[in-house]
Amino acid sequence: MGAEFLFMDDNARPHRANIVDECLQSEAITRMDWPAYSPDLNPIEHVWDMLGRRIATRQPPSTCLPELRRALLDEWCNIPQDQIDNLILSMPRRCKACIAHRQETYSVLTIILTILYCFC
């Protein structure tokens, strides 16, 4: 698996558990150096939001776990790829805004290198 994957997390406690570290090491998966709690810099957070909004507007709403599972899979498959592409393409702008507002202590170089490594 290793070189094909890069683990991106927000430094939340569950992501930093020893068992997670051991799993990542055993699979040779690199952990991305990333600012703590920076959901605007993580495209998947916006995809989760899209998915949540799609599920919330479904009629009739799911009434049991198997229905919810089916609804999640259906809605996940129906998220247009161009919306996901646009989120990824917005990353340089998001990182520049973060740097401009000095919300994180990461250097410009670190963020730029991270973008290039992950999205190019």
PDB file of C-alpha atoms in Angstrom:
ATOM      1  CA  MET A   1       0.000   0.000   0.000  1.00  0.00           C
ATOM      2  CA  GLY A   2       2.618   2.526   1.251  1.00  0.00           C
ATOM      3  CA  ALA A   3       3.793   4.964  -1.397  1.00  0.00           C
ATOM      4  CA  GLU A   4       0.329   5.156  -2.955  1.00  0.00           C
ATOM      5  CA  PHE A   5      -1.237   6.636   0.173  1.00  0.00           C
ATOM      6  CA  LEU A   6      -0.773   9.720   2.305  1.00  0.00           C
ATOM      7  CA  PHE A   7      -2.685  10.005   5.584  1.00  0.00           C
ATOM      8  CA  MET A   8      -4.156  13.468   6.151  1.00  0.00           C
ATOM      9  CA  ASP A   9      -5.692  14.203   9.529  1.00  0.00           C
ATOM     10  CA  ASP A  10      -6.491  17.171  11.725  1.00  0.00           C
ATOM     11  CA  ASN A  11      -4.488  15.966  14.738  1.00  0.00           C
ATOM     12  CA  ALA A  12      -7.682  14.822  16.468  1.00  0.00           C
ATOM     13  CA  ARG A  13      -6.984  12.434  19.337  1.00  0.00           C
ATOM     14  CA  PRO A  14      -8.419   9.336  17.557  1.00  0.00           C
ATOM     15  CA  HIS A  15      -6.125   9.975  14.578  1.00  0.00           C
ATOM     16  CA  ARG A  16      -3.096  10.143  16.874  1.00  0.00           C
ATOM     17  CA  ALA A  17      -3.769   6.951  18.842  1.00  0.00           C
ATOM     18  CA  ASN A  18      -0.900   4.466  19.076  1.00  0.00           C
ATOM     19  CA  ILE A  19      -2.907   1.867  17.170  1.00  0.00           C
ATOM     20  CA  VAL A  20      -3.293   4.297  14.243  1.00  0.00           C
ATOM     21  CA  ASP A  21       0.447   5.063  14.259  1.00  0.00           C
ATOM     22  CA  GLU A  22       1.243   1.341  14.322  1.00  0.00           C
ATOM     23  CA  CYS A  23      -1.141   0.647  11.438  1.00  0.00           C
ATOM     24  CA  LEU A  24       0.293   3.465   9.330  1.00  0.00           C
ATOM     25  CA  GLN A  25       3.842   2.268  10.010  1.00  0.00           C
ATOM     26  CA  SER A  26       3.011  -1.363   9.246  1.00  0.00           C
ATOM     27  CA  GLU A  27       1.507  -0.331   5.899  1.00  0.00           C
ATOM     28  CA  ALA A  28       4.305   2.176   5.138  1.00  0.00           C
ATOM     29  CA  ILE A  29       1.770   5.012   4.859  1.00  0.00           C
ATOM     30  CA  THR A  30       3.155   8.513   5.285  1.00  0.00           C
ATOM     31  CA  ARG A  31       1.369  10.901   7.638  1.00  0.00           C
ATOM     32  CA  MET A  32       1.030  14.396   6.164  1.00  0.00           C
ATOM     33  CA  ASP A  33       2.269  17.268   8.285  1.00  0.00           C
ATOM     34  CA  TRP A  34      -0.826  19.480   8.512  1.00  0.00           C
ATOM     35  CA  PRO A  35      -2.077  22.335  10.704  1.00  0.00           C
ATOM     36  CA  ALA A  36      -4.252  21.264  13.616  1.00  0.00           C
ATOM     37  CA  TYR A  37      -7.985  21.779  13.150  1.00  0.00           C
ATOM     38  CA  SER A  38      -7.940  23.276   9.682  1.00  0.00           C
ATOM     39  CA  PRO A  39     -11.116  21.936   8.035  1.00  0.00           C
ATOM     40  CA  ASP A  40     -11.113  24.611   5.329  1.00  0.00           C
ATOM     41  CA  LEU A  41      -7.772  23.246   4.163  1.00  0.00           C
ATOM     42  CA  ASN A  42      -9.097  19.706   3.850  1.00  0.00           C
ATOM     43  CA  PRO A  43     -11.224  19.091   0.732  1.00  0.00           C
ATOM     44  CA  ILE A  44     -12.863  15.979   2.187  1.00  0.00           C
ATOM     45  CA  GLU A  45     -14.500  18.077   4.925  1.00  0.00           C
ATOM     46  CA  HIS A  46     -16.414  19.943   2.217  1.00  0.00           C
ATOM     47  CA  VAL A  47     -17.373  16.663   0.557  1.00  0.00           C
ATOM     48  CA  TRP A  48     -18.710  15.368   3.906  1.00  0.00           C
ATOM     49  CA  ASP A  49     -20.747  18.571   4.161  1.00  0.00           C
ATOM     50  CA  MET A  50     -22.174  18.057   0.650  1.00  0.00           C
ATOM     51  CA  LEU A  51     -23.036  14.472   1.513  1.00  0.00           C
ATOM     52  CA  GLY A  52     -24.696  15.495   4.785  1.00  0.00           C
ATOM     53  CA  ARG A  53     -26.820  18.123   3.041  1.00  0.00           C
ATOM     54  CA  ARG A  54     -27.874  15.627   0.382  1.00  0.00           C
ATOM     55  CA  ILE A  55     -28.883  13.065   3.029  1.00  0.00           C
ATOM     56  CA  ALA A  56     -30.782  15.707   5.044  1.00  0.00           C
ATOM     57  CA  THR A  57     -32.954  16.630   2.048  1.00  0.00           C
ATOM     58  CA  ARG A  58     -33.869  13.076   1.004  1.00  0.00           C
ATOM     59  CA  GLN A  59     -37.558  12.271   1.097  1.00  0.00           C
ATOM     60  CA  PRO A  60     -38.625  10.141   2.728  1.00  0.00           C
ATOM     61  CA  PRO A  61     -35.781  10.159   5.244  1.00  0.00           C
ATOM     62  CA  SER A  62     -34.029   6.920   6.139  1.00  0.00           C
ATOM     63  CA  THR A  63     -35.661   5.141   9.068  1.00  0.00           C
ATOM     64  CA  CYS A  64     -33.152   2.353   9.707  1.00  0.00           C
ATOM     65  CA  LEU A  65     -29.451   1.709   9.360  1.00  0.00           C
ATOM     66  CA  PRO A  66     -29.631  -0.336   6.116  1.00  0.00           C
ATOM     67  CA  GLU A  67     -31.687   2.451   4.469  1.00  0.00           C
ATOM     68  CA  LEU A  68     -29.210   5.071   5.661  1.00  0.00           C
ATOM     69  CA  ARG A  69     -26.310   3.003   4.341  1.00  0.00           C
ATOM     70  CA  ARG A  70     -28.002   2.729   0.925  1.00  0.00           C
ATOM     71  CA  ALA A  71     -28.808   6.454   0.924  1.00  0.00           C
ATOM     72  CA  LEU A  72     -25.210   7.355   1.780  1.00  0.00           C
ATOM     73  CA  LEU A  73     -23.857   5.180  -1.018  1.00  0.00           C
ATOM     74  CA  ASP A  74     -26.379   6.558  -3.515  1.00  0.00           C
ATOM     75  CA  GLU A  75     -25.675  10.165  -2.621  1.00  0.00           C
ATOM     76  CA  TRP A  76     -21.907   9.612  -2.529  1.00  0.00           C
ATOM     77  CA  CYS A  77     -22.046   8.258  -6.087  1.00  0.00           C
ATOM     78  CA  ASN A  78     -24.184  11.215  -7.198  1.00  0.00           C
ATOM     79  CA  ILE A  79     -21.830  13.973  -6.051  1.00  0.00           C
ATOM     80  CA  PRO A  80     -20.633  15.476  -9.345  1.00  0.00           C
ATOM     81  CA  GLN A  81     -16.933  14.915  -9.975  1.00  0.00           C
ATOM     82  CA  ASP A  82     -16.543  18.532 -11.107  1.00  0.00           C
ATOM     83  CA  GLN A  83     -17.544  19.721  -7.615  1.00  0.00           C
ATOM     84  CA  ILE A  84     -14.801  17.580  -6.092  1.00  0.00           C
ATOM     85  CA  ASP A  85     -12.323  18.765  -8.732  1.00  0.00           C
ATOM     86  CA  ASN A  86     -13.204  22.386  -7.943  1.00  0.00           C
ATOM     87  CA  LEU A  87     -12.551  21.786  -4.240  1.00  0.00           C
ATOM     88  CA  ILE A  88      -9.106  20.411  -5.008  1.00  0.00           C
ATOM     89  CA  LEU A  89      -8.345  23.238  -7.420  1.00  0.00           C
ATOM     90  CA  SER A  90      -9.327  25.750  -4.725  1.00  0.00           C
ATOM     91  CA  MET A  91      -6.561  24.528  -2.402  1.00  0.00           C
ATOM     92  CA  PRO A  92      -3.890  27.063  -3.413  1.00  0.00           C
ATOM     93  CA  ARG A  93      -6.362  29.919  -2.830  1.00  0.00           C
ATOM     94  CA  ARG A  94      -7.395  28.494   0.549  1.00  0.00           C
ATOM     95  CA  CYS A  95      -3.795  28.103   1.654  1.00  0.00           C
ATOM     96  CA  LYS A  96      -2.920  31.628   0.535  1.00  0.00           C
ATOM     97  CA  ALA A  97      -5.870  32.970   2.534  1.00  0.00           C
ATOM     98  CA  CYS A  98      -4.712  31.018   5.578  1.00  0.00           C
ATOM     99  CA  ILE A  99      -1.221  32.443   5.259  1.00  0.00           C
ATOM    100  CA  ALA A 100      -2.540  35.967   4.705  1.00  0.00           C
ATOM    101  CA  HIS A 101      -4.597  35.791   7.881  1.00  0.00           C
ATOM    102  CA  ARG A 102      -1.778  34.144   9.818  1.00  0.00           C
ATOM    103  CA  GLN A 103      -4.196  31.614  11.285  1.00  0.00           C
ATOM    104  CA  GLU A 104      -1.504  28.965  11.326  1.00  0.00           C
ATOM    105  CA  THR A 105       2.152  29.079  12.206  1.00  0.00           C
ATOM    106  CA  TYR A 106       3.224  27.036   9.216  1.00  0.00           C
ATOM    107  CA  SER A 107       5.616  28.716   6.860  1.00  0.00           C
ATOM    108  CA  VAL A 108       4.615  29.560   3.314  1.00  0.00           C
ATOM    109  CA  LEU A 109       7.110  27.022   2.041  1.00  0.00           C
ATOM    110  CA  THR A 110       5.656  24.177   4.125  1.00  0.00           C
ATOM    111  CA  ILE A 111       2.129  24.800   2.872  1.00  0.00           C
ATOM    112  CA  ILE A 112       3.209  25.189  -0.754  1.00  0.00           C
ATOM    113  CA  LEU A 113       5.267  21.996  -0.611  1.00  0.00           C
ATOM    114  CA  THR A 114       2.326  20.157   0.944  1.00  0.00           C
ATOM    115  CA  ILE A 115       0.007  21.328  -1.843  1.00  0.00           C
ATOM    116  CA  LEU A 116       2.471  20.343  -4.537  1.00  0.00           C
ATOM    117  CA  TYR A 117       3.075  16.948  -2.962  1.00  0.00           C
ATOM    118  CA  CYS A 118      -0.589  16.111  -2.485  1.00  0.00           C
ATOM    119  CA  PHE A 119      -2.448  17.664  -5.353  1.00  0.00           C
ATOM    120  CA  CYS A 120      -0.023  17.852  -8.263  1.00  0.00           C
TER     121      CYS A 120
END
